[in-house]
Amino acid sequence: MNTLVIVLISAVCLLCGYMVYGRWLAKTWGIDPKAKTPAYTHEDGQDYVPTNGWIVFSHQFSSIAGAGPVTGAIQAAAFGWVPVLLWILVGGVFFGAVTDFGALYASVKNEGKSMGLLIEKYIGKTGKRLFLIFCWLFTLIVIAAFADMVAGTFNAYTVKDGVTELAAAAQTNGAAGSISIAFIVFAMVFGVLQKKLNLEGKSEFFVGLACTVASLAIGMAFPLIGGKDAWTGFTFAYIFFASVLPMWLLKQPRDYMTTFMFAGMILGAVVGIVVAHPNMNLPMYTGFTNEKLGNMFPILFVTVACGAISGFHSLVSSDTSSKTIANEKDMLKVGYGAMVLESLLAVVALCVAGAAASADGTPAAGTPFQVFSNGVAGFLEMFGIPLYVAQCFMTMCVSALALTSLDAVARIGRMSFQELFSVDDMASAPVWRKVLCNKYFSTVLTLLCGFVLTRIGYANIWPLFGSANQLLSALVLVTLCVFLKVTGRSNKMLFPPLVIMLCVTGTALVQRTIALAKAYAAGSATFLVEGLQLIIAILLIVLGLTIVINSLRSYFAASSNSEKAA
């Protein structure tokens, strides 16, 4: 089948989902454009900052469009492209976008409260503590997986026959690393200019674009050749500063600039598909069981996470984006719109992988990132862009996918840890509690634990990431059900995704735990790899079950319309 047809049909389905279902949700729950948002009522210049709707959209999309939509869609294509496509479209419109929008909506209506504080309000303090522990563990998994991915992308060396030597892509990878460093510097310059000169509209657009182009030009001209360990250090140093600096200084301007790169990447892929309209060479369906991945249920639904539904997105919605929404009317495009755009990115990644596969259906060699990067770089070369420039641009784009999620999740992990130990009267709190709630201490501790998990390696972490991510989405859906019930709003549309995701994640985590236990029993496991995974998997199962039971009790105990709707 022609990939152009697949992309066009998908784009129409996702757009209709936004225009019809998304607007219906906004109308059903209620949007008040005249209401003062938390960004104004709690403005502090750090986290609560009234921001233009499209900049918040850029932040939301850049943060959620991490490695997931590319990696998940291409990995899951082992089951065939049809089941992957169907799950992306159905999941994106009726599962993921609803959850993202719901989390953003609930937070804005509750003074910008994070998901942990929302759970405390609607589920109880025990539920809040358990959720924050779960959330913090989840952020460690994400930090480890994505940091390992980024460092591997910038790594200029390879090991061949036990000897370390420069890789064939050393120049390209080094240039991507240089671009990343320049990107951070120019993002801070852009942030200061935005703040001091009150840049808006066209001036903001052109200054942001100029900073993006300058980063690309300087990075490609001066590539930095370094090993994986060096780039791992750089990655963790960057996410430390991104976690503690004000949003306006680094995170928001970087996300805004990153959107230009994402737009170029998606546009290059889409235009390449339109012009070349290659065939989808991957098989439509390969069977319910895959020798490498396992059974389609539940593996398909936890492998394709970010492109269909992701609990991590809800943390971005409630922990960061809700604090910058200047007008409630922006919530639909930020919460629902960013998700359906990410679903389109997942479809494009699937089509690029399908075009790169051989005519007999054999997938292209390499990691999902490499397959996608090389495929789009090939499209860009068709338009006269030099191969080196195209490869540098795409390598930076795929690493930026992970970096934008990394800086968001590190900030969320720090905030979750702080909330776990914070009390209402922090001024009178004991010294140990103040230390644990200090943003620098909590950030360092979170990143240190994430660094330890990088030793497991990205490939070993990803299965746990998918399961934990989808379980997190189910926990968020339970909380949203309670919020909508007590505020007198309809919540019936959340029941199907809630039940399905509980079944999917429960099955996936139990299967993973059994597989790890068998590996130990067979004597083929090591503590640093399988051992840590087993401990985390068991913790996730216990925490998840306890939170779900507490949440369901709170749901059935709650009285409908007992809280006046905001």
PDB file of C-alpha atoms in Angstrom, residues 39-208:
ATOM      1  CA  ALA A  39      -0.592  31.323  35.854  1.00  0.00           C
ATOM      2  CA  TYR A  40      -1.975  34.703  36.955  1.00  0.00           C
ATOM      3  CA  THR A  41      -3.281  33.939  40.446  1.00  0.00           C
ATOM      4  CA  HIS A  42      -0.001  32.271  41.509  1.00  0.00           C
ATOM      5  CA  GLU A  43       2.454  34.066  39.214  1.00  0.00           C
ATOM      6  CA  ASP A  44       5.980  33.699  40.618  1.00  0.00           C
ATOM      7  CA  GLY A  45       8.275  34.105  37.607  1.00  0.00           C
ATOM      8  CA  GLN A  46       9.562  30.556  38.080  1.00  0.00           C
ATOM      9  CA  ASP A  47       6.925  27.879  37.435  1.00  0.00           C
ATOM     10  CA  TYR A  48       3.739  29.968  37.277  1.00  0.00           C
ATOM     11  CA  VAL A  49       4.237  32.182  34.239  1.00  0.00           C
ATOM     12  CA  PRO A  50       1.363  33.430  31.982  1.00  0.00           C
ATOM     13  CA  THR A  51       2.439  32.397  28.484  1.00  0.00           C
ATOM     14  CA  ASN A  52       1.168  32.697  24.929  1.00  0.00           C
ATOM     15  CA  GLY A  53      -0.957  29.678  24.016  1.00  0.00           C
ATOM     16  CA  TRP A  54       1.193  28.628  21.072  1.00  0.00           C
ATOM     17  CA  ILE A  55       4.353  28.730  23.191  1.00  0.00           C
ATOM     18  CA  VAL A  56       2.660  26.493  25.759  1.00  0.00           C
ATOM     19  CA  PHE A  57       1.642  24.225  22.881  1.00  0.00           C
ATOM     20  CA  SER A  58       5.287  24.148  21.747  1.00  0.00           C
ATOM     21  CA  HIS A  59       6.401  23.245  25.268  1.00  0.00           C
ATOM     22  CA  GLN A  60       3.742  20.524  25.587  1.00  0.00           C
ATOM     23  CA  PHE A  61       4.438  18.965  22.194  1.00  0.00           C
ATOM     24  CA  SER A  62       8.216  19.165  22.551  1.00  0.00           C
ATOM     25  CA  SER A  63       8.052  17.590  26.009  1.00  0.00           C
ATOM     26  CA  ILE A  64       5.710  14.719  25.146  1.00  0.00           C
ATOM     27  CA  ALA A  65       7.071  13.963  21.666  1.00  0.00           C
ATOM     28  CA  GLY A  66      10.097  12.143  23.005  1.00  0.00           C
ATOM     29  CA  ALA A  67      11.585   8.932  21.737  1.00  0.00           C
ATOM     30  CA  GLY A  68       8.310   7.064  22.262  1.00  0.00           C
ATOM     31  CA  PRO A  69       6.345   7.793  19.053  1.00  0.00           C
ATOM     32  CA  VAL A  70       9.312   6.915  16.851  1.00  0.00           C
ATOM     33  CA  THR A  71      10.764   4.003  18.811  1.00  0.00           C
ATOM     34  CA  GLY A  72       7.450   2.421  19.813  1.00  0.00           C
ATOM     35  CA  ALA A  73       5.792   2.527  16.388  1.00  0.00           C
ATOM     36  CA  ILE A  74       8.824   1.058  14.600  1.00  0.00           C
ATOM     37  CA  GLN A  75       9.451  -1.662  17.210  1.00  0.00           C
ATOM     38  CA  ALA A  76       5.798  -2.741  17.299  1.00  0.00           C
ATOM     39  CA  ALA A  77       5.717  -2.997  13.483  1.00  0.00           C
ATOM     40  CA  ALA A  78       7.027  -6.522  14.047  1.00  0.00           C
ATOM     41  CA  PHE A  79       3.327  -7.420  14.474  1.00  0.00           C
ATOM     42  CA  GLY A  80       2.508  -5.747  11.158  1.00  0.00           C
ATOM     43  CA  TRP A  81       1.760  -2.142  10.257  1.00  0.00           C
ATOM     44  CA  VAL A  82      -2.056  -2.439  10.345  1.00  0.00           C
ATOM     45  CA  PRO A  83      -2.459  -3.210  14.091  1.00  0.00           C
ATOM     46  CA  VAL A  84       0.100  -0.508  14.923  1.00  0.00           C
ATOM     47  CA  LEU A  85      -1.720   2.068  12.788  1.00  0.00           C
ATOM     48  CA  LEU A  86      -5.126   1.193  14.245  1.00  0.00           C
ATOM     49  CA  TRP A  87      -3.855   1.461  17.824  1.00  0.00           C
ATOM     50  CA  ILE A  88      -2.189   4.820  17.118  1.00  0.00           C
ATOM     51  CA  LEU A  89      -5.367   6.313  15.636  1.00  0.00           C
ATOM     52  CA  VAL A  90      -7.882   4.871  18.095  1.00  0.00           C
ATOM     53  CA  GLY A  91      -5.566   5.315  21.057  1.00  0.00           C
ATOM     54  CA  GLY A  92      -4.563   8.854  20.101  1.00  0.00           C
ATOM     55  CA  VAL A  93      -8.126  10.173  19.685  1.00  0.00           C
ATOM     56  CA  PHE A  94     -10.017   8.278  22.402  1.00  0.00           C
ATOM     57  CA  PHE A  95      -7.311   7.405  24.939  1.00  0.00           C
ATOM     58  CA  GLY A  96      -4.208   9.610  24.898  1.00  0.00           C
ATOM     59  CA  ALA A  97      -5.624  12.996  23.912  1.00  0.00           C
ATOM     60  CA  VAL A  98      -8.506  12.590  26.371  1.00  0.00           C
ATOM     61  CA  THR A  99      -6.101  11.772  29.218  1.00  0.00           C
ATOM     62  CA  ASP A 100      -3.720  14.647  28.391  1.00  0.00           C
ATOM     63  CA  PHE A 101      -6.525  17.170  28.046  1.00  0.00           C
ATOM     64  CA  GLY A 102      -8.243  15.845  31.171  1.00  0.00           C
ATOM     65  CA  ALA A 103      -5.079  16.132  33.277  1.00  0.00           C
ATOM     66  CA  LEU A 104      -4.458  19.685  32.052  1.00  0.00           C
ATOM     67  CA  TYR A 105      -8.111  20.619  32.601  1.00  0.00           C
ATOM     68  CA  ALA A 106      -8.245  19.212  36.157  1.00  0.00           C
ATOM     69  CA  SER A 107      -4.999  20.963  37.103  1.00  0.00           C
ATOM     70  CA  VAL A 108      -6.010  24.373  35.735  1.00  0.00           C
ATOM     71  CA  LYS A 109      -9.367  24.082  37.522  1.00  0.00           C
ATOM     72  CA  ASN A 110      -7.490  23.292  40.754  1.00  0.00           C
ATOM     73  CA  GLU A 111      -5.017  26.184  40.926  1.00  0.00           C
ATOM     74  CA  GLY A 112      -2.330  24.426  38.882  1.00  0.00           C
ATOM     75  CA  LYS A 113      -2.007  21.495  41.262  1.00  0.00           C
ATOM     76  CA  SER A 114       0.259  18.667  40.137  1.00  0.00           C
ATOM     77  CA  MET A 115      -1.185  15.183  39.702  1.00  0.00           C
ATOM     78  CA  GLY A 116       0.132  14.198  43.132  1.00  0.00           C
ATOM     79  CA  LEU A 117      -1.735  17.038  44.819  1.00  0.00           C
ATOM     80  CA  LEU A 118      -4.865  16.295  42.806  1.00  0.00           C
ATOM     81  CA  ILE A 119      -4.729  12.722  44.077  1.00  0.00           C
ATOM     82  CA  GLU A 120      -4.341  14.005  47.635  1.00  0.00           C
ATOM     83  CA  LYS A 121      -7.461  16.121  47.195  1.00  0.00           C
ATOM     84  CA  TYR A 122      -9.671  13.530  45.503  1.00  0.00           C
ATOM     85  CA  ILE A 123      -8.212  10.185  46.631  1.00  0.00           C
ATOM     86  CA  GLY A 124      -6.510  10.962  49.957  1.00  0.00           C
ATOM     87  CA  LYS A 125      -3.068  11.482  51.492  1.00  0.00           C
ATOM     88  CA  THR A 126      -2.161   7.787  51.350  1.00  0.00           C
ATOM     89  CA  GLY A 127      -2.996   7.678  47.652  1.00  0.00           C
ATOM     90  CA  LYS A 128      -0.910  10.795  47.118  1.00  0.00           C
ATOM     91  CA  ARG A 129       2.170   9.349  48.833  1.00  0.00           C
ATOM     92  CA  LEU A 130       1.928   6.067  46.950  1.00  0.00           C
ATOM     93  CA  PHE A 131       1.409   7.886  43.651  1.00  0.00           C
ATOM     94  CA  LEU A 132       4.397  10.179  44.234  1.00  0.00           C
ATOM     95  CA  ILE A 133       6.612   7.163  44.980  1.00  0.00           C
ATOM     96  CA  PHE A 134       5.333   5.478  41.813  1.00  0.00           C
ATOM     97  CA  CYS A 135       5.782   8.690  39.854  1.00  0.00           C
ATOM     98  CA  TRP A 136       9.331   9.202  41.126  1.00  0.00           C
ATOM     99  CA  LEU A 137      10.297   5.608  40.238  1.00  0.00           C
ATOM    100  CA  PHE A 138       8.787   6.115  36.792  1.00  0.00           C
ATOM    101  CA  THR A 139      10.805   9.287  36.210  1.00  0.00           C
ATOM    102  CA  LEU A 140      14.003   7.386  37.092  1.00  0.00           C
ATOM    103  CA  ILE A 141      13.181   4.800  34.399  1.00  0.00           C
ATOM    104  CA  VAL A 142      12.551   7.544  31.819  1.00  0.00           C
ATOM    105  CA  ILE A 143      15.710   9.444  32.747  1.00  0.00           C
ATOM    106  CA  ALA A 144      17.804   6.281  32.466  1.00  0.00           C
ATOM    107  CA  ALA A 145      16.293   5.154  29.154  1.00  0.00           C
ATOM    108  CA  PHE A 146      16.402   8.515  27.383  1.00  0.00           C
ATOM    109  CA  ALA A 147      19.790   9.634  28.765  1.00  0.00           C
ATOM    110  CA  ASP A 148      21.337   6.390  27.551  1.00  0.00           C
ATOM    111  CA  MET A 149      19.667   6.957  24.189  1.00  0.00           C
ATOM    112  CA  VAL A 150      20.961  10.532  23.823  1.00  0.00           C
ATOM    113  CA  ALA A 151      24.526   9.665  24.865  1.00  0.00           C
ATOM    114  CA  GLY A 152      24.511   6.765  22.412  1.00  0.00           C
ATOM    115  CA  THR A 153      23.364   9.090  19.621  1.00  0.00           C
ATOM    116  CA  PHE A 154      26.238  11.545  20.201  1.00  0.00           C
ATOM    117  CA  ASN A 155      28.848   8.813  20.762  1.00  0.00           C
ATOM    118  CA  ALA A 156      31.602   9.004  18.131  1.00  0.00           C
ATOM    119  CA  TYR A 157      33.219   5.664  18.946  1.00  0.00           C
ATOM    120  CA  THR A 158      32.419   2.013  18.414  1.00  0.00           C
ATOM    121  CA  VAL A 159      33.949  -1.221  19.653  1.00  0.00           C
ATOM    122  CA  LYS A 160      35.099  -3.681  17.006  1.00  0.00           C
ATOM    123  CA  ASP A 161      36.731  -6.973  17.977  1.00  0.00           C
ATOM    124  CA  GLY A 162      37.389  -5.586  21.454  1.00  0.00           C
ATOM    125  CA  VAL A 163      39.112  -2.460  20.082  1.00  0.00           C
ATOM    126  CA  THR A 164      37.605   1.041  20.451  1.00  0.00           C
ATOM    127  CA  GLU A 165      37.734   3.038  17.227  1.00  0.00           C
ATOM    128  CA  LEU A 166      36.038   5.984  15.558  1.00  0.00           C
ATOM    129  CA  ALA A 167      32.636   5.070  14.146  1.00  0.00           C
ATOM    130  CA  ALA A 168      31.724   5.742  10.528  1.00  0.00           C
ATOM    131  CA  ALA A 169      29.184   8.324  11.740  1.00  0.00           C
ATOM    132  CA  ALA A 170      31.627   9.997  14.157  1.00  0.00           C
ATOM    133  CA  GLN A 171      31.538  13.354  12.350  1.00  0.00           C
ATOM    134  CA  THR A 172      27.745  13.409  12.160  1.00  0.00           C
ATOM    135  CA  ASN A 173      27.259  12.319  15.766  1.00  0.00           C
ATOM    136  CA  GLY A 174      29.834  14.848  16.986  1.00  0.00           C
ATOM    137  CA  ALA A 175      28.118  17.610  15.048  1.00  0.00           C
ATOM    138  CA  ALA A 176      24.768  16.674  16.597  1.00  0.00           C
ATOM    139  CA  GLY A 177      26.350  16.963  20.030  1.00  0.00           C
ATOM    140  CA  SER A 178      27.793  20.374  19.174  1.00  0.00           C
ATOM    141  CA  ILE A 179      24.416  21.523  17.888  1.00  0.00           C
ATOM    142  CA  SER A 180      22.862  20.467  21.201  1.00  0.00           C
ATOM    143  CA  ILE A 181      25.329  22.577  23.192  1.00  0.00           C
ATOM    144  CA  ALA A 182      24.858  25.591  20.907  1.00  0.00           C
ATOM    145  CA  PHE A 183      21.118  25.054  21.086  1.00  0.00           C
ATOM    146  CA  ILE A 184      21.132  25.343  24.883  1.00  0.00           C
ATOM    147  CA  VAL A 185      23.203  28.550  24.804  1.00  0.00           C
ATOM    148  CA  PHE A 186      21.013  30.190  22.170  1.00  0.00           C
ATOM    149  CA  ALA A 187      17.860  29.040  23.982  1.00  0.00           C
ATOM    150  CA  MET A 188      18.958  30.980  27.075  1.00  0.00           C
ATOM    151  CA  VAL A 189      19.770  34.021  24.938  1.00  0.00           C
ATOM    152  CA  PHE A 190      16.337  33.718  23.314  1.00  0.00           C
ATOM    153  CA  GLY A 191      14.700  33.376  26.743  1.00  0.00           C
ATOM    154  CA  VAL A 192      16.349  36.565  28.017  1.00  0.00           C
ATOM    155  CA  LEU A 193      15.326  38.449  24.847  1.00  0.00           C
ATOM    156  CA  GLN A 194      11.743  37.210  25.216  1.00  0.00           C
ATOM    157  CA  LYS A 195      11.638  38.346  28.833  1.00  0.00           C
ATOM    158  CA  LYS A 196      13.343  41.725  28.449  1.00  0.00           C
ATOM    159  CA  LEU A 197      11.953  42.797  25.064  1.00  0.00           C
ATOM    160  CA  ASN A 198       8.498  41.204  25.446  1.00  0.00           C
ATOM    161  CA  LEU A 199       8.829  39.480  22.089  1.00  0.00           C
ATOM    162  CA  GLU A 200       5.523  38.374  20.568  1.00  0.00           C
ATOM    163  CA  GLY A 201       4.143  37.281  17.223  1.00  0.00           C
ATOM    164  CA  LYS A 202       6.400  37.765  14.213  1.00  0.00           C
ATOM    165  CA  SER A 203       9.356  39.169  16.161  1.00  0.00           C
ATOM    166  CA  GLU A 204       9.311  36.171  18.496  1.00  0.00           C
ATOM    167  CA  PHE A 205       9.024  33.793  15.535  1.00  0.00           C
ATOM    168  CA  PHE A 206      11.943  35.240  13.571  1.00  0.00           C
ATOM    169  CA  VAL A 207      14.264  35.613  16.573  1.00  0.00           C
ATOM    170  CA  GLY A 208      13.519  32.011  17.607  1.00  0.00           C
TER     171      GLY A 208
END
